[in-house]
mmCIF file of C-alpha atoms and ligand atoms in Angstrom:
data_model
loop_
_atom_site.group_PDB
_atom_site.id
_atom_site.type_symbol
_atom_site.label_atom_id
_atom_site.label_comp_id
_atom_site.label_asym_id
_atom_site.label_seq_id
_atom_site.Cartn_x
_atom_site.Cartn_y
_atom_site.Cartn_z
ATOM 1 C CA MET A 1 43.539 133.023 105.456
ATOM 2 C CA LEU A 2 41.642 130.982 102.957
ATOM 3 C CA CYS A 3 43.101 128.544 100.474
ATOM 4 C CA LEU A 4 41.199 127.256 97.413
ATOM 5 C CA GLY A 5 42.544 123.775 96.412
ATOM 6 C CA ILE A 6 42.003 121.989 93.150
ATOM 7 C CA GLU A 7 42.353 118.231 92.707
ATOM 8 C CA GLY A 8 42.361 116.519 89.381
ATOM 9 C CA THR A 9 45.096 113.941 89.146
ATOM 10 C CA ALA A 10 42.747 111.315 87.579
ATOM 11 C CA GLU A 11 39.073 111.097 86.756
ATOM 12 C CA LYS A 12 37.796 113.126 89.600
ATOM 13 C CA LEU A 13 37.816 116.879 89.788
ATOM 14 C CA GLY A 14 37.501 118.456 93.111
ATOM 15 C CA VAL A 15 37.527 121.985 94.560
ATOM 16 C CA GLY A 16 37.899 122.742 98.198
ATOM 17 C CA ILE A 17 38.095 125.754 100.409
ATOM 18 C CA VAL A 18 39.940 125.543 103.737
ATOM 19 C CA SER A 19 40.959 128.132 106.343
ATOM 20 C CA ALA A 20 44.246 128.416 108.122
ATOM 21 C CA GLU A 21 42.681 126.980 111.129
ATOM 22 C CA GLY A 22 41.701 123.823 109.183
ATOM 23 C CA GLU A 23 38.043 124.521 108.862
ATOM 24 C CA ILE A 24 36.707 122.984 105.610
ATOM 25 C CA LEU A 25 34.328 125.603 104.122
ATOM 26 C CA ALA A 26 33.660 123.775 100.940
ATOM 27 C CA ASN A 27 34.448 120.421 99.296
ATOM 28 C CA GLU A 28 32.905 120.077 95.957
ATOM 29 C CA GLY A 29 33.584 117.109 93.611
ATOM 30 C CA ARG A 30 32.603 115.878 90.218
ATOM 31 C CA PRO A 31 33.679 112.504 89.098
ATOM 32 C CA MET A 32 33.674 111.667 85.334
ATOM 33 C CA PRO A 33 31.230 109.061 84.449
ATOM 34 C CA LEU A 34 33.264 105.870 84.267
ATOM 35 C CA ARG A 35 32.701 103.441 81.443
ATOM 36 C CA GLU A 36 35.843 101.694 80.351
ATOM 37 C CA GLY A 37 38.410 102.918 82.847
ATOM 38 C CA ILE A 38 40.116 106.204 82.545
ATOM 39 C CA HIS A 39 41.201 107.750 79.192
ATOM 40 C CA PRO A 40 43.644 110.561 80.255
ATOM 41 C CA ARG A 41 42.634 112.839 77.396
ATOM 42 C CA GLU A 42 38.896 112.467 77.955
ATOM 43 C CA ALA A 43 39.390 112.960 81.780
ATOM 44 C CA ALA A 44 41.365 116.112 81.015
ATOM 45 C CA GLN A 45 38.495 117.370 78.780
ATOM 46 C CA HIS A 46 36.089 116.592 81.597
ATOM 47 C CA HIS A 47 38.070 118.722 83.923
ATOM 48 C CA ALA A 48 38.363 121.593 81.429
ATOM 49 C CA GLN A 49 34.612 121.619 80.901
ATOM 50 C CA ASN A 50 33.706 121.539 84.552
ATOM 51 C CA ILE A 51 36.338 123.403 86.438
ATOM 52 C CA LYS A 52 34.737 126.840 86.204
ATOM 53 C CA ALA A 53 31.365 125.740 87.395
ATOM 54 C CA LEU A 54 32.897 123.656 90.143
ATOM 55 C CA ILE A 55 35.071 126.564 91.448
ATOM 56 C CA GLU A 56 31.855 128.805 91.473
ATOM 57 C CA ARG A 57 29.988 126.154 93.337
ATOM 58 C CA ALA A 58 32.819 125.835 95.970
ATOM 59 C CA LEU A 59 32.840 129.495 96.465
ATOM 60 C CA SER A 60 29.122 129.829 96.836
ATOM 61 C CA ARG A 61 29.105 126.803 99.237
ATOM 62 C CA ALA A 62 31.654 128.590 101.385
ATOM 63 C CA GLY A 63 29.868 131.847 101.051
ATOM 64 C CA VAL A 64 32.979 133.645 99.926
ATOM 65 C CA SER A 65 34.137 135.514 96.761
ATOM 66 C CA MET A 66 37.341 134.923 94.872
ATOM 67 C CA GLU A 67 38.673 138.301 96.218
ATOM 68 C CA GLU A 68 38.575 136.742 99.735
ATOM 69 C CA VAL A 69 40.834 133.853 98.760
ATOM 70 C CA ASP A 70 44.470 134.289 99.833
ATOM 71 C CA LEU A 71 46.148 131.184 98.166
ATOM 72 C CA ILE A 72 45.512 128.748 95.318
ATOM 73 C CA ALA A 73 46.795 125.185 95.717
ATOM 74 C CA PHE A 74 46.563 122.427 93.099
ATOM 75 C CA SER A 75 47.620 118.732 92.863
ATOM 76 C CA ARG A 76 50.812 118.949 90.888
ATOM 77 C CA GLY A 77 51.278 115.169 90.809
ATOM 78 C CA PRO A 78 51.524 112.183 90.765
ATOM 79 C CA GLY A 79 48.843 111.615 88.043
ATOM 80 C CA LEU A 80 47.864 111.649 84.487
ATOM 81 C CA GLY A 81 49.671 114.313 82.564
ATOM 82 C CA PRO A 82 46.815 115.682 80.591
ATOM 83 C CA CYS A 83 44.654 115.943 83.676
ATOM 84 C CA LEU A 84 47.437 117.607 85.783
ATOM 85 C CA ARG A 85 48.069 120.171 83.137
ATOM 86 C CA VAL A 86 44.428 121.286 82.900
ATOM 87 C CA VAL A 87 44.315 121.760 86.707
ATOM 88 C CA ALA A 88 47.748 123.584 86.725
ATOM 89 C CA VAL A 89 46.605 125.991 84.035
ATOM 90 C CA ALA A 90 43.457 126.738 85.918
ATOM 91 C CA ALA A 91 45.352 127.284 89.178
ATOM 92 C CA ARG A 92 47.969 129.512 87.563
ATOM 93 C CA THR A 93 45.320 131.566 85.722
ATOM 94 C CA LEU A 94 43.416 132.186 88.942
ATOM 95 C CA ALA A 95 46.616 133.150 90.743
ATOM 96 C CA LEU A 96 47.640 135.682 88.045
ATOM 97 C CA LYS A 97 44.118 137.097 87.597
ATOM 98 C CA TYR A 98 43.690 137.790 91.349
ATOM 99 C CA GLY A 99 47.251 138.476 92.208
ATOM 100 C CA ILE A 100 47.584 135.668 94.773
ATOM 101 C CA PRO A 101 50.259 133.027 95.386
ATOM 102 C CA VAL A 102 49.897 129.537 93.825
ATOM 103 C CA LEU A 103 51.469 126.331 95.132
ATOM 104 C CA GLY A 104 51.475 122.910 93.424
ATOM 105 C CA VAL A 105 51.361 120.285 96.071
ATOM 106 C CA ASN A 106 51.759 116.451 96.258
ATOM 107 C CA HIS A 107 48.597 114.396 96.047
ATOM 108 C CA CYS A 108 49.730 111.522 98.199
ATOM 109 C CA VAL A 109 50.930 113.777 101.005
ATOM 110 C CA ALA A 110 47.619 115.660 100.816
ATOM 111 C CA HIS A 111 45.761 112.407 101.607
ATOM 112 C CA ILE A 112 47.858 111.850 104.704
ATOM 113 C CA GLU A 113 47.420 115.527 105.901
ATOM 114 C CA ILE A 114 43.714 115.712 105.439
ATOM 115 C CA GLY A 115 43.490 112.479 107.455
ATOM 116 C CA ARG A 116 45.476 113.947 110.259
ATOM 117 C CA LEU A 117 43.350 117.011 110.214
ATOM 118 C CA THR A 118 39.991 115.343 110.230
ATOM 119 C CA THR A 119 40.845 112.455 112.748
ATOM 120 C CA GLY A 120 43.306 114.217 115.067
ATOM 121 C CA ALA A 121 45.739 111.424 114.464
ATOM 122 C CA GLU A 122 49.190 112.880 115.327
ATOM 123 C CA ASP A 123 51.814 110.573 114.080
ATOM 124 C CA PRO A 124 50.295 107.762 112.323
ATOM 125 C CA LEU A 125 51.306 104.960 110.089
ATOM 126 C CA THR A 126 49.258 105.689 106.924
ATOM 127 C CA VAL A 127 47.776 102.899 104.872
ATOM 128 C CA TYR A 128 46.777 104.552 101.580
ATOM 129 C CA ALA A 129 45.104 102.503 98.844
ATOM 130 C CA SER A 130 43.274 104.005 95.811
ATOM 131 C CA GLY A 131 42.789 103.310 92.082
ATOM 132 C CA GLY A 132 46.323 104.547 91.408
ATOM 133 C CA ASN A 133 48.316 104.190 94.546
ATOM 134 C CA THR A 134 48.949 101.635 97.271
ATOM 135 C CA GLN A 135 51.441 102.479 99.923
ATOM 136 C CA VAL A 136 52.241 102.268 103.614
ATOM 137 C CA THR A 137 54.061 105.379 104.934
ATOM 138 C CA ALA A 138 55.214 106.899 108.154
ATOM 139 C CA TYR A 139 56.786 110.178 109.149
ATOM 140 C CA VAL A 140 60.525 109.921 109.890
ATOM 141 C CA GLU A 141 62.871 112.932 109.886
ATOM 142 C CA LYS A 142 61.073 115.398 107.665
ATOM 143 C CA ARG A 143 59.661 112.898 105.177
ATOM 144 C CA TYR A 144 56.767 110.533 104.729
ATOM 145 C CA ARG A 145 58.838 107.419 104.218
ATOM 146 C CA VAL A 146 57.467 104.606 102.114
ATOM 147 C CA PHE A 147 57.648 101.296 104.091
ATOM 148 C CA GLY A 148 55.840 99.206 101.614
ATOM 149 C CA GLU A 149 54.102 99.719 98.299
ATOM 150 C CA THR A 150 52.869 97.965 95.214
ATOM 151 C CA LEU A 151 55.493 96.837 92.763
ATOM 152 C CA ASP A 152 52.972 96.857 89.852
ATOM 153 C CA ILE A 153 49.308 97.840 89.808
ATOM 154 C CA ALA A 154 47.472 99.487 92.636
ATOM 155 C CA LEU A 155 44.837 97.656 94.838
ATOM 156 C CA GLY A 156 41.938 99.659 93.448
ATOM 157 C CA ASN A 157 43.203 99.138 89.959
ATOM 158 C CA CYS A 158 43.294 95.321 90.487
ATOM 159 C CA ILE A 159 39.741 95.313 91.706
ATOM 160 C CA ASP A 160 38.523 97.732 88.977
ATOM 161 C CA GLN A 161 40.176 95.624 86.138
ATOM 162 C CA PHE A 162 38.819 92.488 87.582
ATOM 163 C CA ALA A 163 35.342 93.938 87.462
ATOM 164 C CA ARG A 164 35.774 95.248 83.968
ATOM 165 C CA GLU A 165 37.053 91.948 82.659
ATOM 166 C CA LEU A 166 33.977 90.199 83.959
ATOM 167 C CA LYS A 167 31.704 93.060 82.860
ATOM 168 C CA LEU A 168 30.436 93.666 86.405
ATOM 169 C CA GLY A 169 30.566 97.478 85.984
ATOM 170 C CA ALA A 170 32.676 100.491 87.133
ATOM 171 C CA PRO A 171 34.183 101.387 89.551
ATOM 172 C CA GLY A 172 34.644 97.769 90.588
ATOM 173 C CA GLY A 173 35.393 98.312 94.295
ATOM 174 C CA PRO A 174 31.837 98.815 95.584
ATOM 175 C CA ILE A 175 30.447 96.122 93.184
ATOM 176 C CA VAL A 176 32.991 93.525 94.188
ATOM 177 C CA GLU A 177 32.432 94.377 97.817
ATOM 178 C CA ARG A 178 28.681 93.645 97.548
ATOM 179 C CA LEU A 179 29.194 90.442 95.547
ATOM 180 C CA ALA A 180 31.849 89.165 98.105
ATOM 181 C CA VAL A 181 29.253 88.918 100.916
ATOM 182 C CA GLY A 182 28.452 85.354 101.503
ATOM 183 C CA GLY A 183 31.242 84.021 99.244
ATOM 184 C CA SER A 184 33.744 81.304 100.297
ATOM 185 C CA TYR A 185 37.377 80.936 99.621
ATOM 186 C CA VAL A 186 38.766 79.647 96.424
ATOM 187 C CA GLU A 187 42.684 79.614 96.073
ATOM 188 C CA LEU A 188 44.397 82.735 94.688
ATOM 189 C CA PRO A 189 48.174 83.716 94.767
ATOM 190 C CA TYR A 190 49.211 85.695 97.802
ATOM 191 C CA VAL A 191 52.241 87.880 96.720
ATOM 192 C CA VAL A 192 54.215 89.848 99.378
ATOM 193 C CA LYS A 193 57.861 90.353 98.523
ATOM 194 C CA GLY A 194 59.771 91.770 101.462
ATOM 195 C CA MET A 195 57.659 94.743 102.410
ATOM 196 C CA ASP A 196 56.227 95.268 99.026
ATOM 197 C CA LEU A 197 53.058 94.002 97.327
ATOM 198 C CA SER A 198 52.316 92.629 93.812
ATOM 199 C CA TYR A 199 48.629 92.620 92.536
ATOM 200 C CA SER A 200 48.980 91.872 88.826
ATOM 201 C CA GLY A 201 49.393 88.033 89.217
ATOM 202 C CA LEU A 202 46.404 88.070 91.638
ATOM 203 C CA LEU A 203 44.323 89.899 89.013
ATOM 204 C CA THR A 204 45.128 87.378 86.263
ATOM 205 C CA ALA A 205 44.423 84.420 88.570
ATOM 206 C CA ALA A 206 41.179 85.815 89.777
ATOM 207 C CA VAL A 207 39.858 86.372 86.248
ATOM 208 C CA ARG A 208 40.875 82.745 85.407
ATOM 209 C CA GLN A 209 39.142 81.484 88.606
ATOM 210 C CA ALA A 210 36.034 83.240 87.573
ATOM 211 C CA LYS A 211 35.640 80.728 84.719
ATOM 212 C CA ARG A 212 35.480 77.943 87.123
ATOM 213 C CA ALA A 213 34.157 79.231 90.564
ATOM 214 C CA SER A 214 31.064 81.332 91.342
ATOM 215 C CA ILE A 215 31.413 85.023 91.087
ATOM 216 C CA GLU A 216 30.664 85.446 94.650
ATOM 217 C CA ASP A 217 33.395 83.173 95.788
ATOM 218 C CA VAL A 218 35.948 84.788 93.495
ATOM 219 C CA CYS A 219 35.049 88.321 94.708
ATOM 220 C CA PHE A 220 35.230 87.143 98.298
ATOM 221 C CA SER A 221 38.591 85.513 97.715
ATOM 222 C CA LEU A 222 39.952 88.402 95.733
ATOM 223 C CA GLN A 223 39.137 90.795 98.622
ATOM 224 C CA GLU A 224 40.390 88.481 101.334
ATOM 225 C CA THR A 225 43.700 87.821 99.499
ATOM 226 C CA ALA A 226 44.401 91.375 98.385
ATOM 227 C CA PHE A 227 43.425 92.938 101.731
ATOM 228 C CA ALA A 228 45.373 90.396 103.793
ATOM 229 C CA MET A 229 48.463 91.200 101.766
ATOM 230 C CA LEU A 230 48.104 94.893 102.541
ATOM 231 C CA VAL A 231 47.377 94.299 106.222
ATOM 232 C CA GLU A 232 50.419 92.043 106.520
ATOM 233 C CA VAL A 233 52.693 94.883 105.179
ATOM 234 C CA ALA A 234 50.962 97.450 107.453
ATOM 235 C CA GLU A 235 51.359 95.208 110.461
ATOM 236 C CA ARG A 236 55.097 94.757 109.906
ATOM 237 C CA ALA A 237 55.557 98.482 109.204
ATOM 238 C CA LEU A 238 53.664 99.174 112.416
ATOM 239 C CA ALA A 239 56.020 96.888 114.405
ATOM 240 C CA HIS A 240 59.044 98.344 112.798
ATOM 241 C CA THR A 241 58.185 102.002 113.230
ATOM 242 C CA GLU A 242 56.629 101.592 116.676
ATOM 243 C CA LYS A 243 53.968 104.142 115.754
ATOM 244 C CA GLU A 244 50.920 104.055 117.982
ATOM 245 C CA GLU A 245 48.219 104.991 115.405
ATOM 246 C CA VAL A 246 47.092 103.853 112.035
ATOM 247 C CA LEU A 247 45.386 106.193 109.593
ATOM 248 C CA ILE A 248 43.639 105.049 106.477
ATOM 249 C CA ALA A 249 43.383 107.020 103.168
ATOM 250 C CA GLY A 250 42.260 106.591 99.441
ATOM 251 C CA GLY A 251 39.059 105.407 97.961
ATOM 252 C CA VAL A 252 39.655 101.619 98.559
ATOM 253 C CA VAL A 253 39.743 101.972 102.325
ATOM 254 C CA VAL A 254 35.910 102.879 102.248
ATOM 255 C CA ASN A 255 35.594 99.058 101.999
ATOM 256 C CA ASN A 256 34.071 97.628 105.188
ATOM 257 C CA ARG A 257 35.972 94.396 105.171
ATOM 258 C CA LEU A 258 39.304 96.152 104.672
ATOM 259 C CA GLN A 259 38.500 98.450 107.507
ATOM 260 C CA GLU A 260 37.510 95.537 109.708
ATOM 261 C CA MET A 261 40.770 93.701 108.951
ATOM 262 C CA LEU A 262 42.869 96.800 109.647
ATOM 263 C CA ARG A 263 40.966 97.640 112.813
ATOM 264 C CA SER A 264 41.421 94.146 114.307
ATOM 265 C CA MET A 265 45.213 94.358 113.398
ATOM 266 C CA CYS A 266 45.369 97.663 115.231
ATOM 267 C CA GLU A 267 43.548 96.114 118.280
ATOM 268 C CA GLU A 268 46.068 93.358 118.458
ATOM 269 C CA HIS A 269 48.938 95.809 118.583
ATOM 270 C CA GLY A 270 47.178 98.310 120.895
ATOM 271 C CA ALA A 271 47.350 100.931 118.179
ATOM 272 C CA ALA A 272 44.576 103.474 117.554
ATOM 273 C CA PHE A 273 42.707 103.195 114.305
ATOM 274 C CA HIS A 274 41.754 106.403 112.545
ATOM 275 C CA ALA A 275 39.187 106.508 109.686
ATOM 276 C CA PRO A 276 38.522 109.936 108.211
ATOM 277 C CA PRO A 277 35.020 110.744 106.996
ATOM 278 C CA LYS A 278 34.176 109.304 103.637
ATOM 279 C CA GLU A 279 34.141 112.783 101.880
ATOM 280 C CA VAL A 280 37.834 113.161 102.455
ATOM 281 C CA LEU A 281 38.919 109.520 101.987
ATOM 282 C CA GLY A 282 38.853 109.530 98.193
ATOM 283 C CA ASP A 283 40.240 112.272 95.989
ATOM 284 C CA ASN A 284 39.021 115.667 96.967
ATOM 285 C CA GLY A 285 39.796 119.398 96.748
ATOM 286 C CA ALA A 286 39.892 120.056 100.487
ATOM 287 C CA MET A 287 42.960 117.926 100.970
ATOM 288 C CA ILE A 288 44.851 119.953 98.352
ATOM 289 C CA ALA A 289 43.742 123.195 99.944
ATOM 290 C CA TRP A 290 44.788 122.004 103.416
ATOM 291 C CA LEU A 291 48.186 121.004 102.243
ATOM 292 C CA GLY A 292 48.491 124.256 100.510
ATOM 293 C CA VAL A 293 47.801 126.044 103.816
ATOM 294 C CA LEU A 294 50.332 123.886 105.615
ATOM 295 C CA SER A 295 53.046 124.450 102.997
ATOM 296 C CA TYR A 296 52.434 128.106 102.687
ATOM 297 C CA LEU A 297 52.557 128.814 106.432
ATOM 298 C CA SER A 298 55.745 126.788 106.742
ATOM 299 C CA GLY A 299 57.328 129.031 104.163
ATOM 300 C CA ALA A 300 56.930 127.224 100.797
ATOM 301 C CA ARG A 301 56.806 129.560 97.796
ATOM 302 C CA GLN A 302 56.639 128.803 94.061
ATOM 303 C CA SER A 303 57.039 131.036 91.061
ATOM 304 C CA ILE A 304 54.698 130.292 88.128
ATOM 305 C CA GLU A 305 57.761 128.511 86.333
ATOM 306 C CA GLU A 306 58.120 126.305 89.522
ATOM 307 C CA THR A 307 54.518 124.994 89.282
ATOM 308 C CA ARG A 308 55.201 122.569 86.393
ATOM 309 C CA VAL A 309 53.432 119.316 86.755
ATOM 310 C CA VAL A 310 55.213 116.241 88.025
ATOM 311 C CA GLN A 311 53.577 112.910 86.654
ATOM 312 C CA ARG A 312 55.832 110.775 88.909
ATOM 313 C CA TRP A 313 56.386 112.392 92.162
ATOM 314 C CA ARG A 314 56.978 109.995 95.024
ATOM 315 C CA THR A 315 55.684 110.690 98.481
ATOM 316 C CA ASP A 316 59.105 110.447 100.016
ATOM 317 C CA GLU A 317 60.565 113.192 97.801
ATOM 318 C CA VAL A 318 58.527 115.923 99.592
ATOM 319 C CA GLU A 319 60.306 117.617 102.443
ATOM 320 C CA VAL A 320 57.716 117.996 105.239
ATOM 321 C CA LEU A 321 58.358 121.575 106.367
ATOM 322 C CA TRP A 322 55.323 121.814 108.635
ATOM 323 C CA ARG A 323 56.200 119.114 111.159
HETATM 324 P P1 ATP B 401 44.512 108.210 93.368
HETATM 325 O O1 ATP B 401 44.614 109.282 92.411
HETATM 326 O O2 ATP B 401 44.980 108.591 94.710
HETATM 327 O O3 ATP B 401 45.057 106.948 92.873
HETATM 328 P P2 ATP B 401 41.779 107.469 92.608
HETATM 329 O O4 ATP B 401 41.694 108.291 91.318
HETATM 330 O O5 ATP B 401 41.939 106.038 92.426
HETATM 331 O O6 ATP B 401 42.869 108.050 93.560
HETATM 332 P P3 ATP B 401 40.043 107.451 94.834
HETATM 333 O O7 ATP B 401 38.692 108.040 94.990
HETATM 334 O O8 ATP B 401 41.000 107.580 95.956
HETATM 335 O O9 ATP B 401 40.502 107.859 93.421
HETATM 336 O O10 ATP B 401 39.769 105.816 94.743
HETATM 337 C C1 ATP B 401 38.936 105.224 93.788
HETATM 338 C C2 ATP B 401 39.174 103.699 93.951
HETATM 339 O O11 ATP B 401 38.507 103.263 95.137
HETATM 340 C C3 ATP B 401 38.552 102.828 92.767
HETATM 341 O O12 ATP B 401 39.576 101.921 92.489
HETATM 342 C C4 ATP B 401 37.416 102.188 93.418
HETATM 343 O O13 ATP B 401 37.048 100.941 92.849
HETATM 344 C C5 ATP B 401 37.811 102.119 94.861
HETATM 345 N N1 ATP B 401 36.633 101.886 95.787
HETATM 346 C C6 ATP B 401 35.655 102.769 95.950
HETATM 347 N N2 ATP B 401 34.712 102.094 96.838
HETATM 348 C C7 ATP B 401 35.206 100.967 97.162
HETATM 349 C C8 ATP B 401 34.868 99.895 98.021
HETATM 350 N N3 ATP B 401 33.656 99.922 98.722
HETATM 351 N N4 ATP B 401 35.643 98.847 98.165
HETATM 352 C C9 ATP B 401 36.776 98.674 97.407
HETATM 353 N N5 ATP B 401 37.227 99.678 96.703
HETATM 354 C C10 ATP B 401 36.465 100.711 96.497
HETATM 355 FE FE1 FE2 B 402 44.128 109.855 95.545
#
């Protein structure tokens, strides 16, 4: 069985092809050139213009034809409405044209499942940080429960907006990471409320600090503060859930410093640290295809009417049928 998965919740379009055994035959991606952050309609247009070519590229990379594909999966949410709708229309069209089933799946759950597939983690606490999401989840009774999350903006968004304000470039994550090397600490607000995080005050304060302190110092301090907040929440969730593994997901955890902090927290708790390969950390089509496989094989079915997009779709609303 082969599943073709299409991802397009934000500015990145991805198409992956994965077998029922979990072999990733193709994972092609195309990010939109970023200038001033993401305009939902422009991103949707980018997806519409590139989706056909990207599907063809994925098929040729996998060495299969559309007739050999048994299932179409797509990211149904959460994400930007216009982007989600382009991807959904493409997925439904393929399904109808080739007479195969289509399944809309949850983007956040897909991040977790591709991480489990590629690292062999069995029952991890997942630390997921990207441009649009920041959450710490763990499996409990048929759901990925959210143990902590951001109350306002996502960690990646905080760093990206900081870089944009200071005209450092986009996306901000890798730029801030480079500038942070060799910086020293200047004070910034550390905001953890219960098990949840708040990054908007930190963003405002970091932009203000940049008028006084050196850019290297502010980048360093922004990373240290923002990451320490996330690691604190992860650490408490780990103690509470008594999980023995930590899995990372999302574009931000590519960051070396964040990985180092999480790894050392894991060592202190005797937990295994699992980092998937970079190609499947950020948004990608293979994760959508793999969640499609898991869902389909555990009995999930959707009529075309049931594939409506869901802009706000919480991770813990998905019933995990495959575990
Ligand atoms: P989602 O739809 O899950 O919110 P996304 O659209 O933000 O995902 P991802 O590829 O998961 O896409 O993540 C992109 C984010 O990762 C951006 O905010 C970017 O700045 C950040 N990022 C990339 N590299 C690094 C890095 N080295 N350090 C910190 N952040 C990084
Ligand atoms: Fe994502």
